[in-house]
PDB file of C-alpha atoms in Angstrom:
ATOM      1  CA  MET M 223      47.006 -28.632  21.088  1.00 47.00           C
ATOM      2  CA  TYR M 224      44.077 -29.085  23.604  1.00 79.00           C
ATOM      3  CA  ALA M 225      45.885 -25.759  25.866  1.00 86.00           C
ATOM      4  CA  LYS M 226      46.116 -23.986  22.579  1.00 88.00           C
ATOM      5  CA  PHE M 227      42.363 -24.444  21.586  1.00 85.00           C
ATOM      6  CA  ARG M 228      41.248 -23.530  25.039  1.00 86.00           C
ATOM      7  CA  ASP M 229      43.521 -20.568  24.953  1.00 88.00           C
ATOM      8  CA  GLY M 230      42.593 -19.558  21.569  1.00 88.00           C
ATOM      9  CA  LEU M 231      38.596 -19.632  22.777  1.00 87.00           C
ATOM     10  CA  ALA M 232      39.530 -17.706  25.851  1.00 88.00           C
ATOM     11  CA  LYS M 233      41.187 -14.798  23.833  1.00 90.00           C
ATOM     12  CA  LEU M 234      37.786 -14.587  22.072  1.00 87.00           C
ATOM     13  CA  GLY M 235      36.081 -14.054  25.471  1.00 89.00           C
ATOM     14  CA  VAL M 236      34.362 -17.433  25.047  1.00 88.00           C
ATOM     15  CA  ASP M 237      34.008 -20.010  27.875  1.00 89.00           C
ATOM     16  CA  PRO M 238      35.624 -23.131  26.568  1.00 85.00           C
ATOM     17  CA  ASP M 239      33.930 -25.488  28.593  1.00 85.00           C
ATOM     18  CA  GLU M 240      30.657 -24.133  27.134  1.00 87.00           C
ATOM     19  CA  VAL M 241      31.832 -24.627  23.620  1.00 84.00           C
ATOM     20  CA  MET M 242      32.827 -28.054  23.917  1.00 78.00           C
ATOM     21  CA  LYS M 243      29.540 -28.901  25.701  1.00 82.00           C
ATOM     22  CA  THR M 244      26.639 -26.827  23.929  1.00 85.00           C
ATOM     23  CA  TRP M 245      28.063 -25.492  20.697  1.00 88.00           C
ATOM     24  CA  LYS M 246      27.619 -27.820  17.855  1.00 86.00           C
ATOM     25  CA  TYR M 247      29.580 -27.949  14.210  1.00 88.00           C
ATOM     26  CA  VAL M 248      26.902 -26.044  11.800  1.00 88.00           C
ATOM     27  CA  GLY M 249      28.982 -26.441   8.698  1.00 88.00           C
ATOM     28  CA  GLY M 250      31.907 -24.631   6.402  1.00 89.00           C
ATOM     29  CA  ASN M 251      33.180 -22.992   3.556  1.00 89.00           C
ATOM     30  CA  ARG M 252      33.792 -25.938   1.347  1.00 85.00           C
ATOM     31  CA  ASP M 253      32.227 -29.384  -0.020  1.00 84.00           C
ATOM     32  CA  SER M 254      30.012 -31.170   2.191  1.00 82.00           C
ATOM     33  CA  HIS M 255      30.737 -28.687   4.903  1.00 84.00           C
ATOM     34  CA  LYS M 256      29.131 -25.847   2.830  1.00 87.00           C
ATOM     35  CA  ASN M 257      25.875 -27.824   1.907  1.00 84.00           C
ATOM     36  CA  TYR M 258      25.393 -28.453   5.614  1.00 85.00           C
ATOM     37  CA  PHE M 259      25.665 -24.823   6.477  1.00 89.00           C
ATOM     38  CA  GLU M 260      23.245 -23.802   3.682  1.00 87.00           C
ATOM     39  CA  THR M 261      20.980 -26.447   4.761  1.00 84.00           C
ATOM     40  CA  TRP M 262      21.365 -24.901   8.567  1.00 83.00           C
ATOM     41  CA  THR M 263      20.915 -21.418   7.553  1.00 84.00           C
ATOM     42  CA  LYS M 264      17.770 -21.998   5.950  1.00 81.00           C
ATOM     43  CA  LYS M 265      16.080 -22.204   9.298  1.00 76.00           C
ATOM     44  CA  THR M 266      18.495 -19.659  11.194  1.00 76.00           C
ATOM     45  CA  LYS M 267      18.811 -17.183   8.324  1.00 81.00           C
ATOM     46  CA  LYS M 268      22.622 -16.677   9.407  1.00 83.00           C
ATOM     47  CA  ASP M 269      25.646 -14.867   7.091  1.00 86.00           C
ATOM     48  CA  PRO M 270      28.771 -17.338   6.944  1.00 87.00           C
ATOM     49  CA  PRO M 271      31.639 -15.369   8.596  1.00 90.00           C
ATOM     50  CA  PRO M 272      34.535 -14.362   6.821  1.00 92.00           C
ATOM     51  CA  TYR M 273      37.469 -16.595   5.813  1.00 91.00           C
ATOM     52  CA  ALA M 274      39.988 -17.480   8.237  1.00 90.00           C
ATOM     53  CA  PRO M 275      43.330 -18.626   7.622  1.00 92.00           C
ATOM     54  CA  GLU M 276      44.039 -20.107  10.692  1.00 91.00           C
ATOM     55  CA  CYS M 277      42.075 -22.123  13.756  1.00 90.00           C
ATOM     56  CA  VAL M 278      41.415 -20.737  17.088  1.00 89.00           C
ATOM     57  CA  CYS M 279      44.031 -22.956  18.133  1.00 88.00           C
ATOM     58  CA  GLY M 280      46.685 -21.178  15.927  1.00 89.00           C
ATOM     59  CA  HIS M 281      46.669 -24.323  13.443  1.00 89.00           C
ATOM     60  CA  GLU M 282      46.622 -22.892   9.539  1.00 92.00           C
ATOM     61  CA  ILE M 283      43.612 -24.307   7.802  1.00 90.00           C
ATOM     62  CA  LYS M 284      42.311 -24.399   4.362  1.00 86.00           C
ATOM     63  CA  THR M 285      38.644 -25.594   4.899  1.00 87.00           C
ATOM     64  CA  ASN M 286      36.774 -23.309   7.402  1.00 91.00           C
ATOM     65  CA  CYS M 287      34.515 -25.386   9.843  1.00 90.00           C
ATOM     66  CA  TYR M 288      32.126 -23.533  11.865  1.00 92.00           C
ATOM     67  CA  ILE M 289      30.663 -24.013  15.196  1.00 90.00           C
ATOM     68  CA  SER M 290      27.950 -22.262  16.739  1.00 89.00           C
ATOM     69  CA  ASN M 291      25.414 -21.622  19.610  1.00 88.00           C
ATOM     70  CA  ASP M 292      22.825 -20.256  17.416  1.00 83.00           C
ATOM     71  CA  VAL M 293      23.589 -16.613  18.473  1.00 87.00           C
ATOM     72  CA  GLU M 294      27.509 -16.427  17.302  1.00 88.00           C
ATOM     73  CA  ILE M 295      29.430 -18.513  14.765  1.00 90.00           C
ATOM     74  CA  LEU M 296      33.082 -18.987  15.168  1.00 90.00           C
ATOM     75  CA  VAL M 297      35.590 -20.414  12.414  1.00 91.00           C
ATOM     76  CA  VAL M 298      37.833 -23.408  13.792  1.00 90.00           C
ATOM     77  CA  GLY M 299      39.339 -26.429  11.903  1.00 88.00           C
ATOM     78  CA  SER M 300      38.074 -29.707  11.322  1.00 83.00           C
ATOM     79  CA  CYS M 301      40.748 -31.268  13.339  1.00 83.00           C
ATOM     80  CA  CYS M 302      39.506 -29.107  16.529  1.00 83.00           C
ATOM     81  CA  ILE M 303      35.966 -30.093  15.693  1.00 81.00           C
ATOM     82  CA  LYS M 304      36.898 -33.683  15.719  1.00 79.00           C
ATOM     83  CA  ARG M 305      38.915 -34.023  19.029  1.00 81.00           C
ATOM     84  CA  PHE M 306      37.182 -31.527  21.083  1.00 75.00           C
ATOM     85  CA  MET M 307      33.983 -30.979  20.422  1.00 73.00           C
ATOM     86  CA  GLU M 308      30.805 -33.326  21.704  1.00 72.00           C
ATOM     87  CA  HIS M 309      28.364 -32.134  18.795  1.00 68.00           C
ATOM     88  CA  LYS M 310      30.701 -32.832  16.121  1.00 74.00           C
ATOM     89  CA  THR M 311      28.647 -34.060  13.097  1.00 80.00           C
ATOM     90  CA  ARG M 312      25.404 -32.910  11.587  1.00 84.00           C
ATOM     91  CA  THR M 313      22.572 -32.841  14.011  1.00 84.00           C
ATOM     92  CA  CYS M 314      18.969 -32.584  13.843  1.00 86.00           C
ATOM     93  CA  SER M 315      17.245 -28.915  13.941  1.00 81.00           C
ATOM     94  CA  ASP M 316      14.454 -30.406  15.882  1.00 85.00           C
ATOM     95  CA  CYS M 317      15.998 -33.222  18.412  1.00 87.00           C
ATOM     96  CA  ASN M 318      19.321 -32.768  18.123  1.00 82.00           C
ATOM     97  CA  ALA M 319      20.054 -36.401  17.242  1.00 88.00           C
ATOM     98  CA  PRO M 320      23.022 -37.231  14.694  1.00 87.00           C
ATOM     99  CA  HIS M 321      22.225 -37.969  11.072  1.00 88.00           C
ATOM    100  CA  LYS M 322      23.872 -38.159   7.929  1.00 87.00           C
ATOM    101  CA  ASN M 323      21.070 -36.680   5.540  1.00 87.00           C
ATOM    102  CA  ARG M 324      22.153 -33.968   3.177  1.00 83.00           C
ATOM    103  CA  LYS M 325      18.956 -32.662   1.699  1.00 85.00           C
ATOM    104  CA  TYR M 326      16.905 -32.075   4.983  1.00 85.00           C
ATOM    105  CA  ASN M 327      18.703 -31.255   8.378  1.00 85.00           C
ATOM    106  CA  LEU M 328      16.378 -33.766  10.284  1.00 89.00           C
ATOM    107  CA  CYS M 329      17.340 -36.977  11.930  1.00 91.00           C
ATOM    108  CA  ASN M 330      15.309 -39.898   9.705  1.00 94.00           C
ATOM    109  CA  GLU M 331      12.548 -40.330  12.634  1.00 94.00           C
ATOM    110  CA  CYS M 332      11.806 -36.451  12.281  1.00 93.00           C
ATOM    111  CA  LYS M 333      12.253 -36.700   8.701  1.00 93.00           C
ATOM    112  CA  GLN M 334       9.663 -39.319   8.574  1.00 94.00           C
ATOM    113  CA  LYS M 335       6.979 -37.241  10.584  1.00 94.00           C
ATOM    114  CA  MET M 336       7.702 -34.343   8.661  1.00 92.00           C
ATOM    115  CA  LYS M 337       6.951 -35.994   5.394  1.00 92.00           C
ATOM    116  CA  GLU M 338       3.742 -37.467   6.974  1.00 92.00           C
ATOM    117  CA  LYS M 339       2.569 -34.034   8.318  1.00 90.00           C
ATOM    118  CA  GLU M 340       2.872 -32.764   4.489  1.00 90.00           C
ATOM    119  CA  LYS M 341       0.984 -35.799   3.209  1.00 88.00           C
ATOM    120  CA  GLU M 342      -1.859 -35.191   5.588  1.00 84.00           C
ATOM    121  CA  GLU M 343      -1.661 -31.225   4.594  1.00 84.00           C
ATOM    122  CA  LYS M 344      -2.338 -31.993   1.203  1.00 83.00           C
ATOM    123  CA  LYS M 345      -5.271 -34.302   1.737  1.00 81.00           C
ATOM    124  CA  PRO M 346      -8.561 -32.546   1.070  1.00 82.00           C
ATOM    125  CA  LYS M 347     -10.466 -31.247   4.107  1.00 81.00           C
ATOM    126  CA  CYS M 348     -14.370 -31.549   4.731  1.00 82.00           C
ATOM    127  CA  SER M 349     -15.891 -28.068   4.407  1.00 77.00           C
ATOM    128  CA  ASP M 350     -18.006 -28.770   7.815  1.00 78.00           C
ATOM    129  CA  CYS M 351     -16.044 -30.266  10.251  1.00 81.00           C
ATOM    130  CA  GLY M 352     -12.463 -29.960   8.835  1.00 77.00           C
ATOM    131  CA  LYS M 353     -11.221 -33.642   8.889  1.00 80.00           C
ATOM    132  CA  SER M 354      -9.484 -35.011   6.044  1.00 79.00           C
ATOM    133  CA  HIS M 355     -11.449 -37.001   3.257  1.00 74.00           C
ATOM    134  CA  GLN M 356     -11.243 -38.977   0.154  1.00 74.00           C
ATOM    135  CA  ASN M 357     -14.405 -37.955  -1.495  1.00 72.00           C
ATOM    136  CA  ARG M 358     -14.039 -36.665  -4.896  1.00 70.00           C
ATOM    137  CA  LYS M 359     -17.558 -35.425  -5.711  1.00 74.00           C
ATOM    138  CA  ASN M 360     -18.053 -32.966  -2.964  1.00 76.00           C
ATOM    139  CA  ASN M 361     -15.973 -31.312  -0.378  1.00 78.00           C
ATOM    140  CA  LEU M 362     -17.822 -33.363   2.404  1.00 78.00           C
ATOM    141  CA  CYS M 363     -16.439 -36.230   4.333  1.00 80.00           C
ATOM    142  CA  TRP M 364     -18.512 -39.518   4.561  1.00 70.00           C
ATOM    143  CA  ARG M 365     -20.283 -38.753   7.975  1.00 76.00           C
ATOM    144  CA  CYS M 366     -21.163 -35.182   7.364  1.00 80.00           C
ATOM    145  CA  ARG M 367     -22.575 -36.253   3.925  1.00 73.00           C
ATOM    146  CA  ASP M 368     -24.757 -38.917   5.829  1.00 75.00           C
ATOM    147  CA  GLY M 369     -25.451 -36.706   8.616  1.00 74.00           C
ATOM    148  CA  VAL M 370     -23.799 -38.294  11.151  1.00 74.00           C
ATOM    149  CA  CYS M 371     -20.661 -36.652  11.956  1.00 68.00           C
ATOM    150  CA  ARG M 372     -19.786 -36.080  15.507  1.00 61.00           C
ATOM    151  CA  ALA M 373     -17.900 -33.141  14.851  1.00 60.00           C
ATOM    152  CA  THR M 374     -20.764 -31.030  13.386  1.00 58.00           C
ATOM    153  CA  ARG M 375     -23.144 -32.270  15.725  1.00 57.00           C
ATOM    154  CA  ARG M 376     -25.958 -33.211  13.037  1.00 47.00           C
TER     155      ARG M 376
END
């Protein structure tokens, strides 16, 4: 099977060693594979390749799984992904760590950083120095209001 997979990639003009090391799984056309492909394409804006009835190795497949190097997308069977690919699961779009999150294409650490950043962006900012504050009466942080803010050099 390994020889057939390598030969199939070579017929497509793709280096098999490069595929196994640098390409990664990016979803598929059905079920959870489709969900991950849609999550992955939010960032890359790629269209899915047309349906292929057989894998690169020549094996008949029902569910198309996709692998990509961020430029090209190839259709392979899940059997070949499980056997030959280094990046065979969902990987974080920021740090390439494996994860199992379905809503975001981020590992737990990167997802937590993103949520903290969003939370910080929602806080009101001081109209003088731009720092976040919790003053509900006016749009100044307590230091600018009291005239001691270092950012505005008062």
